[in-house]
mmCIF file of C-alpha atoms and ligand atoms in Angstrom:
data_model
loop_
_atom_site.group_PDB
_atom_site.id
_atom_site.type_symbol
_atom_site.label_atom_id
_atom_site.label_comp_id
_atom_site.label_asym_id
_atom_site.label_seq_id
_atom_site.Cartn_x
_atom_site.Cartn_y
_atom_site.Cartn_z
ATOM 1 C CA UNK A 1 0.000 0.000 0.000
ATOM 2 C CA UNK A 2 2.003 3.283 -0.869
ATOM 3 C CA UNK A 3 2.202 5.385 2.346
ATOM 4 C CA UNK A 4 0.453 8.836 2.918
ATOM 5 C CA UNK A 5 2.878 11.389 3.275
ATOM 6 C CA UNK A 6 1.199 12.907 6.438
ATOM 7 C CA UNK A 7 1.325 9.760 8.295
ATOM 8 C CA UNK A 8 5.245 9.257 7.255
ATOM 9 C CA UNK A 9 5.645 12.418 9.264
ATOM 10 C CA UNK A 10 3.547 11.596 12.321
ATOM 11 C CA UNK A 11 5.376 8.187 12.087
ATOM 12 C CA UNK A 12 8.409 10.329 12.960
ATOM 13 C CA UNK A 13 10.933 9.391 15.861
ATOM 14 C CA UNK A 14 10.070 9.856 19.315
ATOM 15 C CA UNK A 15 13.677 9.128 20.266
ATOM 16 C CA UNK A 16 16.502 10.804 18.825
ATOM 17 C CA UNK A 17 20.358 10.077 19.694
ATOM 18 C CA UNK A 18 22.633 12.105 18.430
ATOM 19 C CA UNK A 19 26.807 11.556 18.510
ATOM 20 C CA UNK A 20 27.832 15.038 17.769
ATOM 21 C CA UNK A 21 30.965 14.694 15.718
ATOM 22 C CA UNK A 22 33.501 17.137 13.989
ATOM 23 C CA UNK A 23 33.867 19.910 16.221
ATOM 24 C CA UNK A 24 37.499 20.048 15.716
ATOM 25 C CA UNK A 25 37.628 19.647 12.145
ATOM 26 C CA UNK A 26 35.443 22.823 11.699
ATOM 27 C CA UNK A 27 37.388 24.751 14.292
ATOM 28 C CA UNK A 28 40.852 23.734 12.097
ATOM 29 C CA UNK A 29 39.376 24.186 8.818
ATOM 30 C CA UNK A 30 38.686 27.791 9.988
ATOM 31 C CA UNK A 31 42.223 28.026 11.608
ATOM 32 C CA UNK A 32 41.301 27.836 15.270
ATOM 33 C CA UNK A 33 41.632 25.857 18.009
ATOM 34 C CA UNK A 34 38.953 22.764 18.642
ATOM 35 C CA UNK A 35 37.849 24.770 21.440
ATOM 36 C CA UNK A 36 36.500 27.221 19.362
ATOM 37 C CA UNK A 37 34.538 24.265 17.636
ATOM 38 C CA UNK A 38 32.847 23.323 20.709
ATOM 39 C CA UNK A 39 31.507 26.839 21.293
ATOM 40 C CA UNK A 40 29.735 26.562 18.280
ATOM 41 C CA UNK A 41 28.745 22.952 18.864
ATOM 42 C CA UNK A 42 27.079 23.822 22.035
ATOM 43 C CA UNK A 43 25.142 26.545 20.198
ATOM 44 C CA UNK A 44 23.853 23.745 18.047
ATOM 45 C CA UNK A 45 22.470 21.937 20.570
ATOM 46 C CA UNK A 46 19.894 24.850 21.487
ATOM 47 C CA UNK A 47 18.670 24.898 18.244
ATOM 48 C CA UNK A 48 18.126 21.142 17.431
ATOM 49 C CA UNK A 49 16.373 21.211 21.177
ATOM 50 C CA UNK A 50 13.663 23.833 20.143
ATOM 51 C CA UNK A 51 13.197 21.858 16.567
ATOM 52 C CA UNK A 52 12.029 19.048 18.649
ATOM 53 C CA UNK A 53 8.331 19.731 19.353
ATOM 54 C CA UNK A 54 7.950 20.582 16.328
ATOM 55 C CA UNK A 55 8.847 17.283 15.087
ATOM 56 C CA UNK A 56 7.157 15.282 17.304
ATOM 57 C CA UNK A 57 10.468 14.412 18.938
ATOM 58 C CA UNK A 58 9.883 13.678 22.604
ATOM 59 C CA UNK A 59 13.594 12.599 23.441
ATOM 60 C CA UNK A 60 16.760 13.911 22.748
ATOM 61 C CA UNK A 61 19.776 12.583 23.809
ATOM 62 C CA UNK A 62 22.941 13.822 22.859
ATOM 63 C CA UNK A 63 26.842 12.472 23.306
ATOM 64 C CA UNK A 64 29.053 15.287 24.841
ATOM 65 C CA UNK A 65 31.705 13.467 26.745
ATOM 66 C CA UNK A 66 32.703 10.067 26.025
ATOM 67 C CA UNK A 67 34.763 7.728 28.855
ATOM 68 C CA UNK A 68 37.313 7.631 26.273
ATOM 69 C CA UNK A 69 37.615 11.163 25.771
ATOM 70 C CA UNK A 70 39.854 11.602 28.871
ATOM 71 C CA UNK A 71 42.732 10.989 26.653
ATOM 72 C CA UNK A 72 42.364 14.091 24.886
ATOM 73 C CA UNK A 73 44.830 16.842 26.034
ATOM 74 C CA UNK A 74 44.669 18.729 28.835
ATOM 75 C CA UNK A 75 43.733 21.803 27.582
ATOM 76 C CA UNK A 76 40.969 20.159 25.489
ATOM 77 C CA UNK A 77 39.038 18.320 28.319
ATOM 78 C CA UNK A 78 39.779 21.211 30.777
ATOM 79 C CA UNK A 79 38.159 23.202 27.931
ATOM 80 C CA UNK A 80 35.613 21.308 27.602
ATOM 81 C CA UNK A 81 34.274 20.806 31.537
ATOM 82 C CA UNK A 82 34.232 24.612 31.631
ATOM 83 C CA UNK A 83 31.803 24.984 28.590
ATOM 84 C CA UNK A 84 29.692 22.476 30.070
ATOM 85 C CA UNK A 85 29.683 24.532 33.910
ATOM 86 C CA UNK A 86 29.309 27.078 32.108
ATOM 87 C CA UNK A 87 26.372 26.139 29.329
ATOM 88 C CA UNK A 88 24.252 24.991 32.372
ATOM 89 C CA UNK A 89 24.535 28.367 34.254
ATOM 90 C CA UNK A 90 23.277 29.846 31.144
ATOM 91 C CA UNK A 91 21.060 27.408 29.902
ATOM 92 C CA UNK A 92 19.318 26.523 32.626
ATOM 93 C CA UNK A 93 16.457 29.252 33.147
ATOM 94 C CA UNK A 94 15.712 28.841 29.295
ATOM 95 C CA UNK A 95 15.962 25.311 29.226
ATOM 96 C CA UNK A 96 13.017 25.241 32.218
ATOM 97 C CA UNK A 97 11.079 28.182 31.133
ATOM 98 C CA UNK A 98 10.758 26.031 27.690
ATOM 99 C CA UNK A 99 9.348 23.038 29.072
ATOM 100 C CA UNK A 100 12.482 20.618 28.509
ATOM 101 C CA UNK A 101 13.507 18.522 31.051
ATOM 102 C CA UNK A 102 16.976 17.595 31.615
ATOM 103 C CA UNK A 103 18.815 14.798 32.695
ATOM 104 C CA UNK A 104 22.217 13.500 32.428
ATOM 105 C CA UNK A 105 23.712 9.825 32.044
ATOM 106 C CA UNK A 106 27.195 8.566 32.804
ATOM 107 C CA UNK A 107 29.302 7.703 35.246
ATOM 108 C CA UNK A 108 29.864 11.325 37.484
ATOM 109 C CA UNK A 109 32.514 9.805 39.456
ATOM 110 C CA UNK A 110 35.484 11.096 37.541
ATOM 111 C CA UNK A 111 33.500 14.954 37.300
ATOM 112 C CA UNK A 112 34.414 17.825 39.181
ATOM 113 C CA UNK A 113 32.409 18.709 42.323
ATOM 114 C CA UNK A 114 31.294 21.990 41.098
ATOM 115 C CA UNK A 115 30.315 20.209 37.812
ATOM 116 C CA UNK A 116 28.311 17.799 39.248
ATOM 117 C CA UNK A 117 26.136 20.133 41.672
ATOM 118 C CA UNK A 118 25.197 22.249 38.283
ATOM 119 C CA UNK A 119 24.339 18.921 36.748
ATOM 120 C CA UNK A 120 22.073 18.007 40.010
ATOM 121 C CA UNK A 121 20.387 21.584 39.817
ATOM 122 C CA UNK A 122 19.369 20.853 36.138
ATOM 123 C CA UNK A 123 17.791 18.054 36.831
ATOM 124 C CA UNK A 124 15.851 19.563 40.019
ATOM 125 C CA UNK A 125 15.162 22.568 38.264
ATOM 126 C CA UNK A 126 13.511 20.814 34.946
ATOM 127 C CA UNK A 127 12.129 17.822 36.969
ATOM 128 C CA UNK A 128 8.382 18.813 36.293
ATOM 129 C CA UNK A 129 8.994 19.498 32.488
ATOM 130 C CA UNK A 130 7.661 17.167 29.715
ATOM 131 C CA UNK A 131 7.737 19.034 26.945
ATOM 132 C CA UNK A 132 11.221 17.114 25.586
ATOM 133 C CA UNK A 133 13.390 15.654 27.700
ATOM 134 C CA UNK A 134 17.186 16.124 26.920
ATOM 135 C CA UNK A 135 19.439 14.077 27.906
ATOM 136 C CA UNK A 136 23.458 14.693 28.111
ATOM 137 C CA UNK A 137 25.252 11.659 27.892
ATOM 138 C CA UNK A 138 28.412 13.325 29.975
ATOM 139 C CA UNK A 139 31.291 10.963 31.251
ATOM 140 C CA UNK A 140 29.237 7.682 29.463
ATOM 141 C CA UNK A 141 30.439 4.811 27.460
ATOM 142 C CA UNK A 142 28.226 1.909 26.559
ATOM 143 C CA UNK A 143 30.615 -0.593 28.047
ATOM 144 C CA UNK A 144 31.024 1.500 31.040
ATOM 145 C CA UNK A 145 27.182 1.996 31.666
ATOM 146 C CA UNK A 146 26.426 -1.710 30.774
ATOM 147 C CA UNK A 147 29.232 -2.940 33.872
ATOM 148 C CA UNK A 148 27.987 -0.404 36.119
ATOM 149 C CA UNK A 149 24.284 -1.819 35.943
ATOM 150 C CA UNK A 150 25.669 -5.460 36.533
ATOM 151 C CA UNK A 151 27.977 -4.519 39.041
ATOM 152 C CA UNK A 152 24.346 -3.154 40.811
ATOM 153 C CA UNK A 153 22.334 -5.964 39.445
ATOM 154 C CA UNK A 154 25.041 -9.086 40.980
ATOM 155 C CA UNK A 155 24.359 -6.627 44.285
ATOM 156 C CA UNK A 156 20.899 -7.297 44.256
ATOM 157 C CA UNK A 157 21.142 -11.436 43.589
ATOM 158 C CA UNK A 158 24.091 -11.552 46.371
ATOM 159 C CA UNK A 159 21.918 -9.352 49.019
ATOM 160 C CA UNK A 160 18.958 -11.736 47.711
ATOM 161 C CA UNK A 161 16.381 -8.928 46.176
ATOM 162 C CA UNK A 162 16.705 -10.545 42.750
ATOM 163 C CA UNK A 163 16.787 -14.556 41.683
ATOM 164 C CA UNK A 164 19.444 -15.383 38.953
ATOM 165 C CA UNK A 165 16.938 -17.610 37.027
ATOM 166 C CA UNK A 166 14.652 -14.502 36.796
ATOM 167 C CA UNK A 167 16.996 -11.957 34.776
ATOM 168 C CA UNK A 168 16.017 -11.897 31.493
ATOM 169 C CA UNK A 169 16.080 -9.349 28.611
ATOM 170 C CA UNK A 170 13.705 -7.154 30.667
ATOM 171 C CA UNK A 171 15.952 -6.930 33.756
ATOM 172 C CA UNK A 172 18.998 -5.340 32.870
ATOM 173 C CA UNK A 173 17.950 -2.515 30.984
ATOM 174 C CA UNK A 174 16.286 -1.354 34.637
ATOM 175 C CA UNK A 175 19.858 -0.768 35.961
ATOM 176 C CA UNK A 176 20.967 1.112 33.317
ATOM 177 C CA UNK A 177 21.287 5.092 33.266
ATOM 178 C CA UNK A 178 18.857 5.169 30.642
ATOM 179 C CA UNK A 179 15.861 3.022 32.719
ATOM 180 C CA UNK A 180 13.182 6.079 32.332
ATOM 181 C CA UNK A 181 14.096 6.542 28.682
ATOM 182 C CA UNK A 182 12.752 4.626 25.535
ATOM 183 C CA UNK A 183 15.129 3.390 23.429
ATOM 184 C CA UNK A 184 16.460 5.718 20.708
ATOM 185 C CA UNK A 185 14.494 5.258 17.207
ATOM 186 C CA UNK A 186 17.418 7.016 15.063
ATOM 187 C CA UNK A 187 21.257 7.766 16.128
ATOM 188 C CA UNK A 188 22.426 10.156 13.952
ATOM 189 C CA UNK A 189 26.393 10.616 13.811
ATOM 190 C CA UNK A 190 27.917 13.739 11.740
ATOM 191 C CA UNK A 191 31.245 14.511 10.304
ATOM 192 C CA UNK A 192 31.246 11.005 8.160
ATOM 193 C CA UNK A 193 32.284 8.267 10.652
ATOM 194 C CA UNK A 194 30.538 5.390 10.295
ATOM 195 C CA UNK A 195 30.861 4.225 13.881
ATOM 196 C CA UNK A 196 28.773 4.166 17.366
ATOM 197 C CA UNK A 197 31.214 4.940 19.663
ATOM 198 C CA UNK A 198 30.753 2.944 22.425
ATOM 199 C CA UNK A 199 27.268 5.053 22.729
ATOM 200 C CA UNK A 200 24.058 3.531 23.425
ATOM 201 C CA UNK A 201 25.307 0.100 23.113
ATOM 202 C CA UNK A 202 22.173 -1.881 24.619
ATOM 203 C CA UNK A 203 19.873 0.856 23.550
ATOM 204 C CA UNK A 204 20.428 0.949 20.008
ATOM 205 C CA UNK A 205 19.711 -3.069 19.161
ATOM 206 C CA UNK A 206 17.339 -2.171 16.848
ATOM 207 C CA UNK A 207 17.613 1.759 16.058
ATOM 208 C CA UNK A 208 18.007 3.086 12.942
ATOM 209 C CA UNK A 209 21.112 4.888 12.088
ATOM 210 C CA UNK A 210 22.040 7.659 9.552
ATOM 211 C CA UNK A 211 25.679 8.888 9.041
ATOM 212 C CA UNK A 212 25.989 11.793 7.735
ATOM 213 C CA UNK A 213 29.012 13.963 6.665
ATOM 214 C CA UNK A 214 28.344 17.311 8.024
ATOM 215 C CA UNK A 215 30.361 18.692 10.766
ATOM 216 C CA UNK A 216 28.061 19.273 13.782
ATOM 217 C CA UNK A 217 28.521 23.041 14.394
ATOM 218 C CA UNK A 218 26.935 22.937 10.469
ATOM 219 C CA UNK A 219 23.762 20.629 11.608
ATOM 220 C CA UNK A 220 20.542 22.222 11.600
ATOM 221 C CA UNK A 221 16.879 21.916 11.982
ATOM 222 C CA UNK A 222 16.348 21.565 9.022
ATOM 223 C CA UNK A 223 19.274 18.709 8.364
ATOM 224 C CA UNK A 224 17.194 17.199 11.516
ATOM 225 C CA UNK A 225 13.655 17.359 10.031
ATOM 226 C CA UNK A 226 15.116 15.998 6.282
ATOM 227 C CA UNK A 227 16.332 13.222 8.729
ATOM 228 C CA UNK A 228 13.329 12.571 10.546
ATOM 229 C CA UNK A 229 11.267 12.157 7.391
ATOM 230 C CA UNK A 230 13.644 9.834 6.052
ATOM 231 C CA UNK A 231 12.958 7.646 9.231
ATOM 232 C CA UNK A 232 9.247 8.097 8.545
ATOM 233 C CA UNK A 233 9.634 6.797 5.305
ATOM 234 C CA UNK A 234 11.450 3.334 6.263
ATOM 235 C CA UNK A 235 9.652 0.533 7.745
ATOM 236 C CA UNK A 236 11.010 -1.059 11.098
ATOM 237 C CA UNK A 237 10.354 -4.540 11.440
ATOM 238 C CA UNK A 238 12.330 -5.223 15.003
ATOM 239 C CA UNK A 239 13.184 -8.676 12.863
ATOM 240 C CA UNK A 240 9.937 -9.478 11.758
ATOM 241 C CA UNK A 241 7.931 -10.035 8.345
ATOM 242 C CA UNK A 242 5.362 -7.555 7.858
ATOM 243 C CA UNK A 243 3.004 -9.103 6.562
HETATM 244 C C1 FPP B 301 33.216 15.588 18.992
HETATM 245 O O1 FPP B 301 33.878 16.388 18.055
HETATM 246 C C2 FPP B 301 32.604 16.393 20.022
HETATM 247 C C3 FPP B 301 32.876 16.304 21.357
HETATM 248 C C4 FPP B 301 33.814 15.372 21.958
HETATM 249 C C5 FPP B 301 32.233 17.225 22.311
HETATM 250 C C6 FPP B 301 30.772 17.461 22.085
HETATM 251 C C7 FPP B 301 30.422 18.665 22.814
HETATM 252 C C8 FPP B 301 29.640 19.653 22.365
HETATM 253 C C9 FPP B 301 28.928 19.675 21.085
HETATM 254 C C10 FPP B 301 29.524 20.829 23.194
HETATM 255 C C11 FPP B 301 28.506 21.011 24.157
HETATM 256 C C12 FPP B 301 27.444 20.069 24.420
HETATM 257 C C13 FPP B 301 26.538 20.331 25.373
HETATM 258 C C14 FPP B 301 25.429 19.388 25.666
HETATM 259 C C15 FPP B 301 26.599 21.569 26.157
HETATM 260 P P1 FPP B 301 35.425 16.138 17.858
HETATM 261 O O2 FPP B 301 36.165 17.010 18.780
HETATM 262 O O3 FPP B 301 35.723 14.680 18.007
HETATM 263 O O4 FPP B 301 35.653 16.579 16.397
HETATM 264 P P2 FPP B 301 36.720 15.983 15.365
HETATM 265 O O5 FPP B 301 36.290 14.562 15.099
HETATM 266 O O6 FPP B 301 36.548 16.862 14.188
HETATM 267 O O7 FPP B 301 38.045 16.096 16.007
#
């Protein structure tokens, strides 16, 4: 049956991932440093956040610090912990006046003190949005996230609140960061890498995924809504055939 348009769109993603790639090629390419493509990254993020009711996008989650990105210089991940201390302060009166609800994933242990009690005041300051609710993968890896969770679930079948013979499929995604999220729909990564990253790992089984080759301080709403139709126009089957 050929599909209406108009339901293509409705049939949009609810959940959208996004690995935000190529900062510091479009800071070079312009002859300054990375940092200066993180600036611009960060104002990115505020504009694919208010394209998202508009597209019938619910949840956003984005990738802004990776566990592996510790091995970046000094300069670079000192850099970068100030922009995001400093993207909350600002951020955060719009960001609740607009109905968008943040939260962030990843493991916080390795995050500054000041960092984190920005990152707590988010949360409690957006807790009674629904609008869209952001999250800011910050400190995450899939790996990382998927050991933490066992390392609480073997807790729980050791202090006898859960039986081995009952964990199933259903059980571990409850101790991951993500337990009050859906999983994504669409991960979209710029800059042309072809790769997830170590982001979403358990998440993503059956997400669709669109690589794309613009540098992420160059995405816009309207790259986003092009991409969301695209998803509108595939059919999922989750390994099924429809009949
Ligand atoms: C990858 O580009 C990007 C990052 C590691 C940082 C992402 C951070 C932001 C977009 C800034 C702020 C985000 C929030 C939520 C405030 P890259 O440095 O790997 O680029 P390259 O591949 O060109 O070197």
């Amino acid at each position: 049956m050929p599909k209406d348009p108009h339901t293509d769109v409705q049939a949009g993603p609810k959940h959208v991932a996004i690995i935000m790639d190529g900062n510091g090629r479009w800071a070079q390419a312009r002859g300054r440093p990375r940092l200066f493509g993180h600036h611009a990254g960060a104002r990115r993020v505020r504009e694919v956040v208010e394209a998202c009711p508009g597209l019938g996008i619910k949840y956003l989650t984005v990738f802004a610090f990776s566990t592996e990105n510790w091995k970046r210089t000094q300069v670079e991940v000192a850099g970068l912990m100030s922009l995001f201390r400093r993207y909350i302060i600002k951020e955060t009166r719009t960001l609740a006046e607009n109905g968008i609800r943040v939260r962030f994933i990843g493991d916080r242990v390795r995050l500054d003190a000041k960092l984190i009690d920005l990152m707590d005041s988010l949360e409690e300051a957006t807790k009674d949005n629904d609008l869209v609710h952001l999250t800011v993968a910050l400190n995450y890896g899939g790996r990382d996230e998927v050991a933490r969770a066992t390392k609480r679930l073997a807790r729980d079948v050791a202090e006898g609140r859960l039986k081995p013979e009952d964990v199933d499929e259903e059980t571990l995604p409850k101790y991951l960061d993500t337990r009050v999220l859906p999983d994504p729909d669409l991960v979209i990564r710029t800059s042309g890498e072809a790769r997830i990253s170590n982001f979403l790992l358990w998440q993503s089984a059956y997400s669709e995924y669109e690589f794309i080759d613009t540098l992420w301080p160059d995405f816009t709403a309207a790259e986003l809504e092009r991409l969301c139709r695209n998803y509108g126009a595939r059919e999922r089957r989750f390994g099924a055939v429809l009949a």
